[in-house]
Amino acid sequence: MRIENFTTLLALATAGQAAVVRERAAPACTKDAALELFELFDFVAKPFCSSYTKVPSPTVPAFAARWSKVPAKISSACTCLNGRKPTVVVTSASSIAPASTPVATSTPASSSALVSFALVSESPSAVVTATPTPTADACYVTAYSAILAATASCTAITLDGITVPGNSTLDLSKLKTGTKVVFKGKTFWEYFDANYPLIKVGGTNLEITAADGAVLDGNGQSWWDGLGSNGGIAKPNHFIELSKVLGSSSVHDIYIQNYPVHCFSISNSAGIDIYHITLNNSAGYTPNNRSNGLPASHNSDGFDLATTNDTKVRDSVVINQDDCVAVTSGNNVLVTNMYCNGSHGLSIGSIGGKGNNNVTNISFTNSVVLNAENGARIKTNENTTGFISDILFENIRVEKISIYGIDIQQDYLNGGPTGNPTNGVFIQNIVMRNITGTATDKGRDYYILCGSSSCRNITINDVDITGGGVPSLCNFQTRGNFDCDGKWNITTSEETV
């Protein structure tokens, strides 16, 4: 039996349990998925690791949530992060209480150099789980052809090692109320050049999750051409569509890699709790023979929410090439404890020109955005209409931002901003506070470009983004102690919306 820290030993001792302890040197550090993430988010991981063995029930950062019940994995990553070979502590005690469920981590305090990386997925074969006993309400599915019958008859469905044929959707859109679906092993999608969703989910009071070590592999490299949804070969635009998911539903503890274009599309839904998701599109950073020197993956949004209410996206990791999370319509959405790398940031928008263009009561909090084009962002489309109100960005750490650290712009076009903001989308009651970090020499720390009369009551306090080589620019006078690096060019006025 392995004991991972001195807190556990102390607990055993105070409980009167005899333990015979010995130490042995473990093998050299292995670059596995846990260590990759600990190194990527090292300015969060190092403070955590320094206290991991010193405090009872330590708070596990969201990026390590998938290993919260595997303390050996966390201990090894912490030890290796500090440049030492791990030491395994062995005891004769018969049982140890499992690790507690992770809680939100606090905003990191310090930064170190960041580097690009390739995340290594865990091998599904490394985890052995028992085969479920079939019952009247349980289905154990090992072939794609059996999924339709399972969804029609069962409320407990295990999908084990499914290979989905090309031009086929893994259809979970008509699940019975209260259904739980568990992905197991490796789920893989074969190639076909067409636009279709790879997974569809719909129903009430659902739970969609995965067994330890499971991987959903979208085979994106077969479609990637550097263009995403902007052209090139026909490709699946959404990896997973959650539509009309209602009641009290959850999607959690799922590892997804190599999705073709956008990953989660969440629409016409309410009451979903999405957490402990890892989206790993790091392989898409590398150009291929179709991408003309550009990253092969493009438009690889992590989570897109539209016409969705009362929903949480939390405690998750997104490694991609577009928005980490983007909300384009909906009400009462909380996005918190996100770890985003290589993205276009945490976004409201783009707003305008869609079926629903109203966004209200959205909060982005306690998150980290690394190596991204943008940090905290509100973007509205030129010459369109809409309404954005009651938006909070709070406790956001941004690092190595290449375009805008903080961005509010009303001239957005997919091909590039026009520089001519328009008034059709009203923006009001915006709060940004405690957003800190760095931009690159090609980026701006701050950029606010409002229409002449479409912004109102924007308050920005305690922000500190530095390093941008392009001067900041703000044409709207915000409230609070924000100074836009002194680069004001006021051309707008507050109007009652």
Short mmCIF file of C-alpha atoms in Angstrom, two decimals:
data_model
loop_
_atom_site.label_atom_id
_atom_site.label_comp_id
_atom_site.label_asym_id
_atom_site.label_seq_id
_atom_site.Cartn_x
_atom_site.Cartn_y
_atom_site.Cartn_z
CA MET A 1 0.00 0.00 0.00
CA ARG A 2 1.45 3.36 -0.99
CA ILE A 3 1.28 6.46 1.14
CA GLU A 4 1.68 9.68 -0.81
CA ASN A 5 2.37 12.29 1.84
CA PHE A 6 3.21 12.89 5.47
CA THR A 7 -0.35 14.05 6.15
CA THR A 8 -1.57 10.55 5.39
CA LEU A 9 1.09 9.04 7.65
CA LEU A 10 0.07 11.37 10.45
CA ALA A 11 -3.57 10.44 9.99
CA LEU A 12 -2.71 6.76 10.22
CA ALA A 13 -0.60 7.31 13.33
CA THR A 14 -3.24 9.32 15.16
CA ALA A 15 -5.82 6.69 14.33
CA GLY A 16 -3.69 4.13 16.13
CA GLN A 17 -2.88 2.17 13.00
CA ALA A 18 0.58 0.63 13.00
CA ALA A 19 2.53 1.31 9.85
CA VAL A 20 5.89 -0.01 8.81
CA VAL A 21 7.42 2.53 6.46
CA ARG A 22 10.29 2.16 4.10
CA GLU A 23 11.47 4.26 1.19
CA ARG A 24 12.73 3.15 -2.16
CA ALA A 25 13.90 5.10 -5.16
CA ALA A 26 11.39 5.19 -8.00
CA PRO A 27 12.28 5.19 -11.71
CA ALA A 28 13.27 8.39 -13.45
CA CYS A 29 10.49 10.82 -14.29
CA THR A 30 8.24 9.90 -17.20
CA LYS A 31 6.74 12.62 -19.37
CA ASP A 32 3.12 11.55 -18.98
CA ALA A 33 -0.07 13.61 -19.31
CA ALA A 34 0.00 14.71 -15.68
CA LEU A 35 3.58 15.98 -15.77
CA GLU A 36 2.95 17.76 -19.09
CA LEU A 37 0.12 19.77 -17.54
CA PHE A 38 2.04 20.45 -14.33
CA GLU A 39 4.89 21.85 -16.42
CA LEU A 40 2.60 23.90 -18.67
CA PHE A 41 0.81 25.52 -15.74
CA ASP A 42 3.91 25.52 -13.55
CA PHE A 43 3.21 28.89 -11.92
CA VAL A 44 0.06 27.31 -10.48
CA ALA A 45 1.51 23.84 -9.95
CA LYS A 46 4.63 24.88 -8.03
CA PRO A 47 2.80 26.70 -5.20
CA PHE A 48 0.35 23.81 -5.02
CA CYS A 49 3.12 21.21 -4.93
CA SER A 50 5.00 23.09 -2.21
CA SER A 51 2.06 22.62 0.15
CA TYR A 52 0.65 19.33 -1.16
CA THR A 53 2.37 17.18 1.48
CA LYS A 54 1.95 19.70 4.27
CA VAL A 55 -1.78 20.34 4.50
CA PRO A 56 -4.70 17.96 4.96
CA SER A 57 -7.08 17.54 2.03
CA PRO A 58 -5.13 19.84 -0.30
CA THR A 59 -7.08 21.70 -2.96
CA VAL A 60 -6.26 20.14 -6.33
CA PRO A 61 -5.98 22.60 -9.24
CA ALA A 62 -8.61 22.12 -11.91
CA PHE A 63 -6.06 21.05 -14.52
CA ALA A 64 -5.19 18.06 -12.31
CA ALA A 65 -8.76 17.17 -11.40
CA ARG A 66 -8.75 13.94 -13.40
CA TRP A 67 -6.08 12.61 -11.02
CA SER A 68 -7.64 13.89 -7.80
CA LYS A 69 -8.29 10.31 -6.69
CA VAL A 70 -4.87 9.10 -7.83
CA PRO A 71 -2.52 10.79 -5.35
CA ALA A 72 0.45 8.77 -6.63
CA LYS A 73 0.11 10.51 -9.99
CA ILE A 74 -0.02 13.96 -8.39
CA SER A 75 2.88 13.21 -6.03
CA SER A 76 5.01 11.97 -8.90
CA ALA A 77 4.23 15.03 -11.04
CA CYS A 78 5.04 17.37 -8.16
CA THR A 79 8.33 15.64 -7.44
CA CYS A 80 9.36 15.61 -11.08
CA LEU A 81 8.35 19.25 -11.48
CA ASN A 82 10.92 20.10 -8.84
CA GLY A 83 13.62 18.27 -10.77
CA ARG A 84 13.97 15.24 -8.52
CA LYS A 85 13.32 11.57 -9.00
CA PRO A 86 10.13 10.58 -7.19
CA THR A 87 10.31 8.66 -3.94
CA VAL A 88 7.65 6.07 -3.21
CA VAL A 89 6.68 5.59 0.41
CA VAL A 90 5.39 2.12 1.22
CA THR A 91 3.41 1.10 4.29
CA SER A 92 1.73 -2.01 5.57
CA ALA A 93 -1.48 -0.22 6.53
CA SER A 94 -4.48 -1.96 5.02
CA SER A 95 -6.51 0.97 3.73
CA ILE A 96 -6.41 4.69 3.00
CA ALA A 97 -9.40 7.00 2.49
CA PRO A 98 -9.76 8.17 -1.13
CA ALA A 99 -8.78 11.71 -2.09
CA SER A 100 -11.47 14.32 -1.65
CA THR A 101 -13.25 15.95 -4.58
CA PRO A 102 -11.26 18.93 -5.86
CA VAL A 103 -12.37 22.47 -5.12
CA ALA A 104 -11.76 25.62 -7.16
CA THR A 105 -8.17 26.77 -7.07
CA SER A 106 -7.24 30.38 -6.39
CA THR A 107 -5.76 32.77 -8.92
CA PRO A 108 -2.03 32.10 -9.37
CA ALA A 109 0.40 34.61 -7.96
CA SER A 110 3.60 34.33 -9.96
CA SER A 111 4.75 33.38 -13.44
CA SER A 112 7.63 31.59 -15.06
CA ALA A 113 8.62 30.96 -18.66
CA LEU A 114 6.04 29.14 -20.75
CA VAL A 115 6.82 26.71 -23.55
CA SER A 116 4.83 24.88 -26.19
CA PHE A 117 4.28 21.18 -25.67
CA ALA A 118 2.59 18.02 -26.87
CA LEU A 119 0.27 16.53 -24.29
CA VAL A 120 0.48 12.76 -23.90
CA SER A 121 -2.80 10.96 -23.39
CA GLU A 122 -3.15 8.19 -20.86
CA SER A 123 -3.43 4.69 -22.23
CA PRO A 124 -6.96 3.32 -21.84
CA SER A 125 -5.58 -0.19 -21.52
CA ALA A 126 -3.81 0.77 -18.30
CA VAL A 127 -7.08 0.81 -16.37
CA VAL A 128 -9.04 -2.37 -15.74
CA THR A 129 -12.71 -2.12 -14.82
CA ALA A 130 -15.31 -4.78 -14.28
CA THR A 131 -17.82 -5.57 -17.01
CA PRO A 132 -21.26 -4.35 -15.91
CA THR A 133 -23.82 -7.00 -15.15
CA PRO A 134 -26.63 -6.70 -17.71
CA THR A 135 -30.00 -5.75 -16.26
CA ALA A 136 -33.31 -4.69 -17.72
CA ASP A 137 -32.15 -1.06 -17.66
CA ALA A 138 -28.43 -1.50 -18.44
CA CYS A 139 -26.75 -1.96 -21.81
CA TYR A 140 -23.10 -2.77 -22.42
CA VAL A 141 -22.27 -1.80 -26.00
CA THR A 142 -19.13 -2.79 -27.89
CA ALA A 143 -20.27 -2.13 -31.48
CA TYR A 144 -21.53 1.04 -33.14
CA SER A 145 -24.46 -0.82 -34.68
CA ALA A 146 -25.92 -1.58 -31.22
CA ILE A 147 -26.06 2.02 -29.96
CA LEU A 148 -29.49 2.90 -31.34
CA ALA A 149 -31.15 -0.07 -29.65
CA ALA A 150 -29.37 0.72 -26.38
CA THR A 151 -30.55 4.33 -26.30
CA ALA A 152 -34.11 3.21 -26.96
CA SER A 153 -34.24 0.71 -24.12
CA CYS A 154 -31.67 1.49 -21.42
CA THR A 155 -30.96 4.18 -18.84
CA ALA A 156 -27.46 2.90 -17.99
CA ILE A 157 -25.29 2.64 -21.09
CA THR A 158 -21.61 1.74 -21.32
CA LEU A 159 -19.93 2.35 -24.68
CA ASP A 160 -16.74 0.30 -24.72
CA GLY A 161 -14.13 0.71 -27.47
CA ILE A 162 -16.52 1.97 -30.12
CA THR A 163 -15.27 2.70 -33.65
CA VAL A 164 -17.69 5.04 -35.42
CA PRO A 165 -17.83 4.58 -39.21
CA GLY A 166 -17.16 7.54 -41.50
CA ASN A 167 -20.14 9.82 -42.20
CA SER A 168 -21.86 8.47 -39.07
CA THR A 169 -22.88 10.20 -35.86
CA LEU A 170 -22.72 8.61 -32.45
CA ASP A 171 -26.33 9.51 -31.77
CA LEU A 172 -27.33 10.05 -28.14
CA SER A 173 -29.90 12.71 -28.97
CA LYS A 174 -32.96 10.76 -27.78
CA LEU A 175 -31.82 9.41 -24.46
CA LYS A 176 -34.44 8.37 -21.95
CA THR A 177 -34.91 10.68 -18.95
CA GLY A 178 -32.30 10.01 -16.29
CA THR A 179 -29.90 8.10 -18.53
CA LYS A 180 -26.23 7.72 -17.62
CA VAL A 181 -23.75 7.12 -20.45
CA VAL A 182 -20.19 6.00 -19.71
CA PHE A 183 -17.48 5.96 -22.38
CA LYS A 184 -14.85 3.29 -21.82
CA GLY A 185 -11.62 2.46 -23.63
CA LYS A 186 -10.92 4.32 -26.86
CA THR A 187 -13.73 5.75 -28.97
CA PHE A 188 -12.56 6.53 -32.51
CA TRP A 189 -14.15 8.19 -35.56
CA GLU A 190 -13.21 7.06 -39.06
CA TYR A 191 -12.69 9.63 -41.81
CA PHE A 192 -15.29 10.90 -44.28
CA ASP A 193 -15.18 14.28 -46.04
CA ALA A 194 -18.52 15.78 -45.02
CA ASN A 195 -19.94 18.17 -42.44
CA TYR A 196 -21.75 16.20 -39.75
CA PRO A 197 -21.58 16.08 -35.93
CA LEU A 198 -19.52 13.26 -34.48
CA ILE A 199 -21.67 13.04 -31.32
CA LYS A 200 -25.19 14.32 -30.61
CA VAL A 201 -26.64 14.42 -27.10
CA GLY A 202 -30.16 15.31 -26.01
CA GLY A 203 -32.49 14.52 -23.12
CA THR A 204 -33.42 15.38 -19.54
CA ASN A 205 -31.50 14.73 -16.32
CA LEU A 206 -28.60 13.10 -18.14
CA GLU A 207 -25.12 12.14 -16.99
CA ILE A 208 -22.45 11.78 -19.67
CA THR A 209 -19.06 10.68 -18.38
CA ALA A 210 -16.11 8.36 -18.99
CA ALA A 211 -14.28 5.61 -17.16
CA ASP A 212 -10.73 6.14 -15.93
CA GLY A 213 -8.29 6.14 -18.84
CA ALA A 214 -10.96 6.47 -21.52
CA VAL A 215 -10.13 8.57 -24.60
CA LEU A 216 -12.45 10.06 -27.21
CA ASP A 217 -10.27 10.45 -30.31
CA GLY A 218 -11.83 12.56 -33.07
CA ASN A 219 -9.16 11.65 -35.64
CA GLY A 220 -8.93 15.35 -36.49
CA GLN A 221 -5.61 15.00 -38.28
CA SER A 222 -7.47 13.27 -41.12
CA TRP A 223 -9.43 16.51 -41.75
CA TRP A 224 -7.06 19.27 -40.64
CA ASP A 225 -5.98 21.57 -43.47
CA GLY A 226 -5.31 24.87 -41.69
CA LEU A 227 -8.71 26.27 -42.67
CA GLY A 228 -11.15 24.75 -40.20
CA SER A 229 -14.70 25.81 -41.00
CA ASN A 230 -13.50 28.59 -43.32
CA GLY A 231 -13.01 26.34 -46.34
CA GLY A 232 -10.89 23.50 -47.59
CA ILE A 233 -12.11 19.93 -47.44
CA ALA A 234 -15.53 19.22 -45.97
CA LYS A 235 -15.18 18.32 -42.33
CA PRO A 236 -17.32 17.79 -39.19
CA ASN A 237 -17.91 21.28 -37.79
CA HIS A 238 -18.79 20.09 -34.28
CA PHE A 239 -17.34 17.20 -32.36
CA ILE A 240 -20.16 17.03 -29.83
CA GLU A 241 -23.53 18.79 -30.00
CA LEU A 242 -25.53 19.16 -26.80
CA SER A 243 -28.97 20.28 -27.91
CA LYS A 244 -32.13 20.35 -25.81
CA VAL A 245 -30.29 18.97 -22.80
CA LEU A 246 -32.58 19.94 -19.93
CA GLY A 247 -33.42 19.33 -16.29
CA SER A 248 -30.36 18.77 -14.11
CA SER A 249 -27.73 17.21 -16.36
CA SER A 250 -23.96 16.81 -16.17
CA VAL A 251 -21.10 16.15 -18.55
CA HIS A 252 -17.89 15.37 -16.72
CA ASP A 253 -14.55 13.58 -16.49
CA ILE A 254 -14.03 13.14 -20.24
CA TYR A 255 -10.76 13.29 -22.17
CA ILE A 256 -11.09 14.35 -25.83
CA GLN A 257 -8.24 14.64 -28.30
CA ASN A 258 -7.81 15.55 -31.98
CA TYR A 259 -11.27 16.90 -32.76
CA PRO A 260 -11.68 18.17 -36.36
CA VAL A 261 -13.01 21.74 -35.88
CA HIS A 262 -15.16 23.05 -32.98
CA CYS A 263 -15.52 20.73 -30.00
CA PHE A 264 -18.55 21.41 -27.77
CA SER A 265 -21.60 23.09 -29.28
CA ILE A 266 -24.16 23.69 -26.52
CA SER A 267 -27.49 25.12 -27.63
CA ASN A 268 -31.15 25.34 -26.63
CA SER A 269 -30.28 23.82 -23.29
CA ALA A 270 -30.48 24.62 -19.58
CA GLY A 271 -29.27 23.29 -16.25
CA ILE A 272 -26.04 21.59 -17.39
CA ASP A 273 -22.97 21.22 -15.18
CA ILE A 274 -19.88 20.60 -17.33
CA TYR A 275 -16.68 19.86 -15.45
CA HIS A 276 -13.39 17.95 -15.42
CA ILE A 277 -13.13 17.97 -19.20
CA THR A 278 -9.78 17.86 -20.99
CA LEU A 279 -9.73 18.98 -24.63
CA ASN A 280 -6.34 18.26 -26.14
CA ASN A 281 -5.83 19.51 -29.68
CA SER A 282 -2.12 20.16 -29.19
CA ALA A 283 -1.26 17.97 -32.19
CA GLY A 284 -2.98 20.62 -34.32
CA TYR A 285 -0.27 23.21 -33.60
CA THR A 286 2.03 21.48 -36.09
CA PRO A 287 1.56 22.31 -39.81
CA ASN A 288 0.77 19.48 -42.19
CA ASN A 289 1.03 19.01 -45.96
CA ARG A 290 -2.31 20.80 -46.51
CA SER A 291 -2.01 23.79 -44.17
CA ASN A 292 0.56 25.90 -46.07
CA GLY A 293 2.81 26.32 -43.08
CA LEU A 294 -0.02 27.26 -40.71
CA PRO A 295 -1.12 25.20 -37.72
CA ALA A 296 -3.06 22.25 -39.10
CA SER A 297 -6.02 22.71 -36.75
CA HIS A 298 -8.15 25.86 -37.07
CA ASN A 299 -11.45 27.12 -35.58
CA SER A 300 -11.00 24.57 -32.80
CA ASP A 301 -13.19 26.29 -30.20
CA GLY A 302 -13.39 24.44 -26.91
CA PHE A 303 -16.89 25.30 -25.66
CA ASP A 304 -19.43 27.31 -27.68
CA LEU A 305 -22.69 28.20 -25.91
CA ALA A 306 -25.78 29.61 -27.63
CA THR A 307 -29.35 30.03 -26.37
CA THR A 308 -28.32 28.24 -23.20
CA ASN A 309 -29.30 29.17 -19.64
CA ASP A 310 -28.34 28.26 -16.07
CA THR A 311 -25.23 26.35 -17.09
CA LYS A 312 -21.72 25.92 -15.68
CA VAL A 313 -18.49 25.17 -17.51
CA ARG A 314 -15.79 24.66 -14.91
CA ASP A 315 -12.62 22.96 -13.73
CA SER A 316 -11.44 22.00 -17.20
CA VAL A 317 -8.46 22.21 -19.55
CA VAL A 318 -8.57 23.39 -23.16
CA ILE A 319 -5.51 23.15 -25.44
CA ASN A 320 -6.57 24.43 -28.85
CA GLN A 321 -6.32 27.04 -31.62
CA ASP A 322 -9.46 29.20 -31.17
CA ASP A 323 -11.78 30.42 -28.40
CA CYS A 324 -11.38 28.53 -25.15
CA VAL A 325 -14.99 29.34 -24.23
CA ALA A 326 -17.32 31.53 -26.28
CA VAL A 327 -20.86 32.54 -25.29
CA THR A 328 -22.89 33.95 -28.18
CA SER A 329 -26.35 33.98 -26.57
CA GLY A 330 -27.94 32.89 -23.33
CA ASN A 331 -28.44 33.84 -19.69
CA ASN A 332 -26.90 32.94 -16.35
CA VAL A 333 -23.77 31.06 -17.41
CA LEU A 334 -20.77 30.57 -15.12
CA VAL A 335 -17.35 29.78 -16.58
CA THR A 336 -14.82 29.21 -13.82
CA ASN A 337 -11.52 27.51 -13.07
CA MET A 338 -10.59 27.08 -16.70
CA TYR A 339 -7.05 26.43 -17.91
CA CYS A 340 -6.67 27.54 -21.53
CA ASN A 341 -3.56 27.20 -23.70
CA GLY A 342 -3.04 28.38 -27.28
CA SER A 343 -6.57 29.73 -27.58
CA HIS A 344 -8.29 32.97 -28.57
CA GLY A 345 -9.28 33.48 -24.95
CA LEU A 346 -12.47 33.71 -22.90
CA SER A 347 -15.04 35.37 -25.11
CA ILE A 348 -18.44 36.95 -25.29
CA GLY A 349 -19.28 36.70 -28.95
CA SER A 350 -19.09 37.27 -31.60
CA ILE A 351 -22.54 38.86 -31.16
CA GLY A 352 -24.81 39.92 -34.01
CA GLY A 353 -26.19 38.43 -37.18
CA LYS A 354 -27.42 35.21 -35.57
CA GLY A 355 -30.86 33.92 -34.62
CA ASN A 356 -30.40 34.98 -30.99
CA ASN A 357 -28.11 37.92 -30.21
CA ASN A 358 -28.86 38.56 -26.52
CA VAL A 359 -26.27 37.69 -23.85
CA THR A 360 -26.93 38.43 -20.17
CA ASN A 361 -25.56 37.46 -16.76
CA ILE A 362 -22.36 35.71 -17.83
CA SER A 363 -19.38 35.30 -15.47
CA PHE A 364 -15.81 34.28 -16.29
CA THR A 365 -13.80 33.81 -13.08
CA ASN A 366 -10.68 32.25 -11.56
CA SER A 367 -9.10 31.13 -14.83
CA VAL A 368 -5.76 31.03 -16.64
CA VAL A 369 -5.20 31.88 -20.33
CA LEU A 370 -1.74 31.09 -21.75
CA ASN A 371 -0.03 31.53 -25.12
CA ALA A 372 -3.24 32.94 -26.55
CA GLU A 373 -4.27 35.59 -29.05
CA ASN A 374 -6.64 37.24 -26.56
CA GLY A 375 -7.30 37.14 -22.84
CA ALA A 376 -10.70 38.54 -21.78
CA ARG A 377 -12.78 39.48 -24.79
CA ILE A 378 -16.12 40.96 -25.89
CA LYS A 379 -16.60 41.09 -29.66
CA THR A 380 -19.59 42.28 -31.70
CA ASN A 381 -20.05 42.00 -35.44
CA GLU A 382 -20.04 45.08 -37.63
CA ASN A 383 -23.46 46.37 -38.81
CA THR A 384 -25.52 43.89 -36.79
CA THR A 385 -27.83 44.18 -33.78
CA GLY A 386 -27.87 42.61 -30.33
CA PHE A 387 -27.67 43.17 -26.58
CA ILE A 388 -24.90 42.38 -24.07
CA SER A 389 -25.50 43.08 -20.38
CA ASP A 390 -24.22 42.12 -16.93
CA ILE A 391 -20.93 40.48 -17.82
CA LEU A 392 -18.18 39.75 -15.29
CA PHE A 393 -14.52 38.91 -15.91
CA GLU A 394 -12.76 38.43 -12.57
CA ASN A 395 -9.50 36.88 -11.34
CA ILE A 396 -8.10 36.01 -14.76
CA ARG A 397 -4.40 35.34 -15.29
CA VAL A 398 -3.19 35.89 -18.87
CA GLU A 399 0.30 35.15 -20.17
CA LYS A 400 1.99 35.71 -23.54
CA ILE A 401 -1.05 37.26 -25.24
CA SER A 402 -0.25 38.02 -28.88
CA ILE A 403 -3.13 40.38 -29.86
CA TYR A 404 -5.28 41.83 -27.03
CA GLY A 405 -4.96 41.26 -23.28
CA ILE A 406 -8.34 42.89 -22.64
CA ASP A 407 -10.52 43.43 -25.68
CA ILE A 408 -13.90 45.11 -26.18
CA GLN A 409 -14.48 45.70 -29.88
CA GLN A 410 -17.48 46.52 -32.06
CA ASP A 411 -15.86 46.11 -35.46
CA TYR A 412 -15.39 42.34 -35.54
CA LEU A 413 -15.36 40.35 -38.76
CA ASN A 414 -14.17 36.78 -39.13
CA GLY A 415 -11.63 37.89 -41.71
CA GLY A 416 -10.29 40.61 -39.42
CA PRO A 417 -11.53 43.76 -37.66
CA THR A 418 -12.51 46.72 -39.82
CA GLY A 419 -11.44 49.53 -37.48
CA ASN A 420 -14.91 51.08 -37.89
CA PRO A 421 -17.10 50.22 -34.88
CA THR A 422 -20.88 50.28 -35.27
CA ASN A 423 -23.72 50.89 -32.80
CA GLY A 424 -26.08 48.00 -33.49
CA VAL A 425 -25.08 45.83 -30.51
CA PHE A 426 -25.53 47.53 -27.12
CA ILE A 427 -22.95 46.74 -24.42
CA GLN A 428 -23.76 47.68 -20.82
CA ASN A 429 -23.01 46.79 -17.20
CA ILE A 430 -19.62 45.20 -17.77
CA VAL A 431 -17.23 44.55 -14.88
CA MET A 432 -13.61 43.51 -15.32
CA ARG A 433 -11.37 43.23 -12.28
CA ASN A 434 -8.15 41.59 -11.17
CA ILE A 435 -6.96 40.62 -14.65
CA THR A 436 -3.18 40.40 -14.70
CA GLY A 437 -0.35 39.06 -16.83
CA THR A 438 1.65 39.75 -19.97
CA ALA A 439 1.32 40.43 -23.67
CA THR A 440 3.98 39.84 -26.33
CA ASP A 441 5.86 42.46 -28.32
CA LYS A 442 3.32 42.03 -31.14
CA GLY A 443 0.29 42.40 -28.88
CA ARG A 444 -1.60 45.18 -27.12
CA ASP A 445 -2.22 45.17 -23.40
CA TYR A 446 -5.66 46.78 -23.83
CA TYR A 447 -8.01 47.53 -26.72
CA ILE A 448 -11.45 49.11 -26.39
CA LEU A 449 -13.23 50.20 -29.56
CA CYS A 450 -16.89 51.08 -28.95
CA GLY A 451 -19.41 52.51 -31.37
CA SER A 452 -20.27 56.18 -30.95
CA SER A 453 -23.17 55.54 -28.55
CA SER A 454 -23.46 51.80 -27.91
CA CYS A 455 -21.38 51.27 -24.74
CA ARG A 456 -22.55 52.12 -21.23
CA ASN A 457 -21.36 51.49 -17.66
CA ILE A 458 -18.13 49.58 -18.21
CA THR A 459 -16.11 49.33 -14.99
CA ILE A 460 -12.51 48.10 -14.99
CA ASN A 461 -10.52 47.84 -11.76
CA ASP A 462 -7.20 46.39 -10.65
CA VAL A 463 -5.96 45.18 -14.01
CA ASP A 464 -2.26 44.96 -14.81
CA ILE A 465 -1.20 43.56 -18.17
CA THR A 466 2.27 44.51 -19.35
CA GLY A 467 4.70 43.83 -22.17
CA GLY A 468 2.58 44.60 -25.21
CA GLY A 469 4.75 46.05 -27.96
CA VAL A 470 1.82 47.70 -29.74
CA PRO A 471 0.37 50.71 -27.87
CA SER A 472 -2.95 50.20 -26.13
CA LEU A 473 -5.97 52.07 -27.47
CA CYS A 474 -9.26 52.91 -25.73
CA ASN A 475 -11.92 55.15 -27.29
CA PHE A 476 -14.44 54.82 -24.44
CA GLN A 477 -14.01 56.28 -20.94
CA THR A 478 -14.50 53.39 -18.54
CA ARG A 479 -15.24 53.63 -14.83
CA GLY A 480 -12.86 52.43 -12.10
CA ASN A 481 -9.11 52.81 -11.74
CA PHE A 482 -8.22 51.55 -15.23
CA ASP A 483 -5.93 53.91 -17.20
CA CYS A 484 -5.49 52.09 -20.56
CA ASP A 485 -1.71 52.59 -20.25
CA GLY A 486 -2.52 56.30 -20.70
CA LYS A 487 -3.55 55.68 -24.33
CA TRP A 488 -7.02 57.24 -24.32
CA ASN A 489 -8.59 58.45 -27.55
CA ILE A 490 -12.12 59.22 -26.41
CA THR A 491 -14.55 59.37 -29.34
CA THR A 492 -17.68 57.95 -27.70
CA SER A 493 -20.28 58.96 -25.13
CA GLU A 494 -22.46 57.07 -22.70
CA GLU A 495 -26.05 56.86 -23.82
CA THR A 496 -28.96 55.33 -21.97
CA VAL A 497 -29.67 51.97 -23.53
#
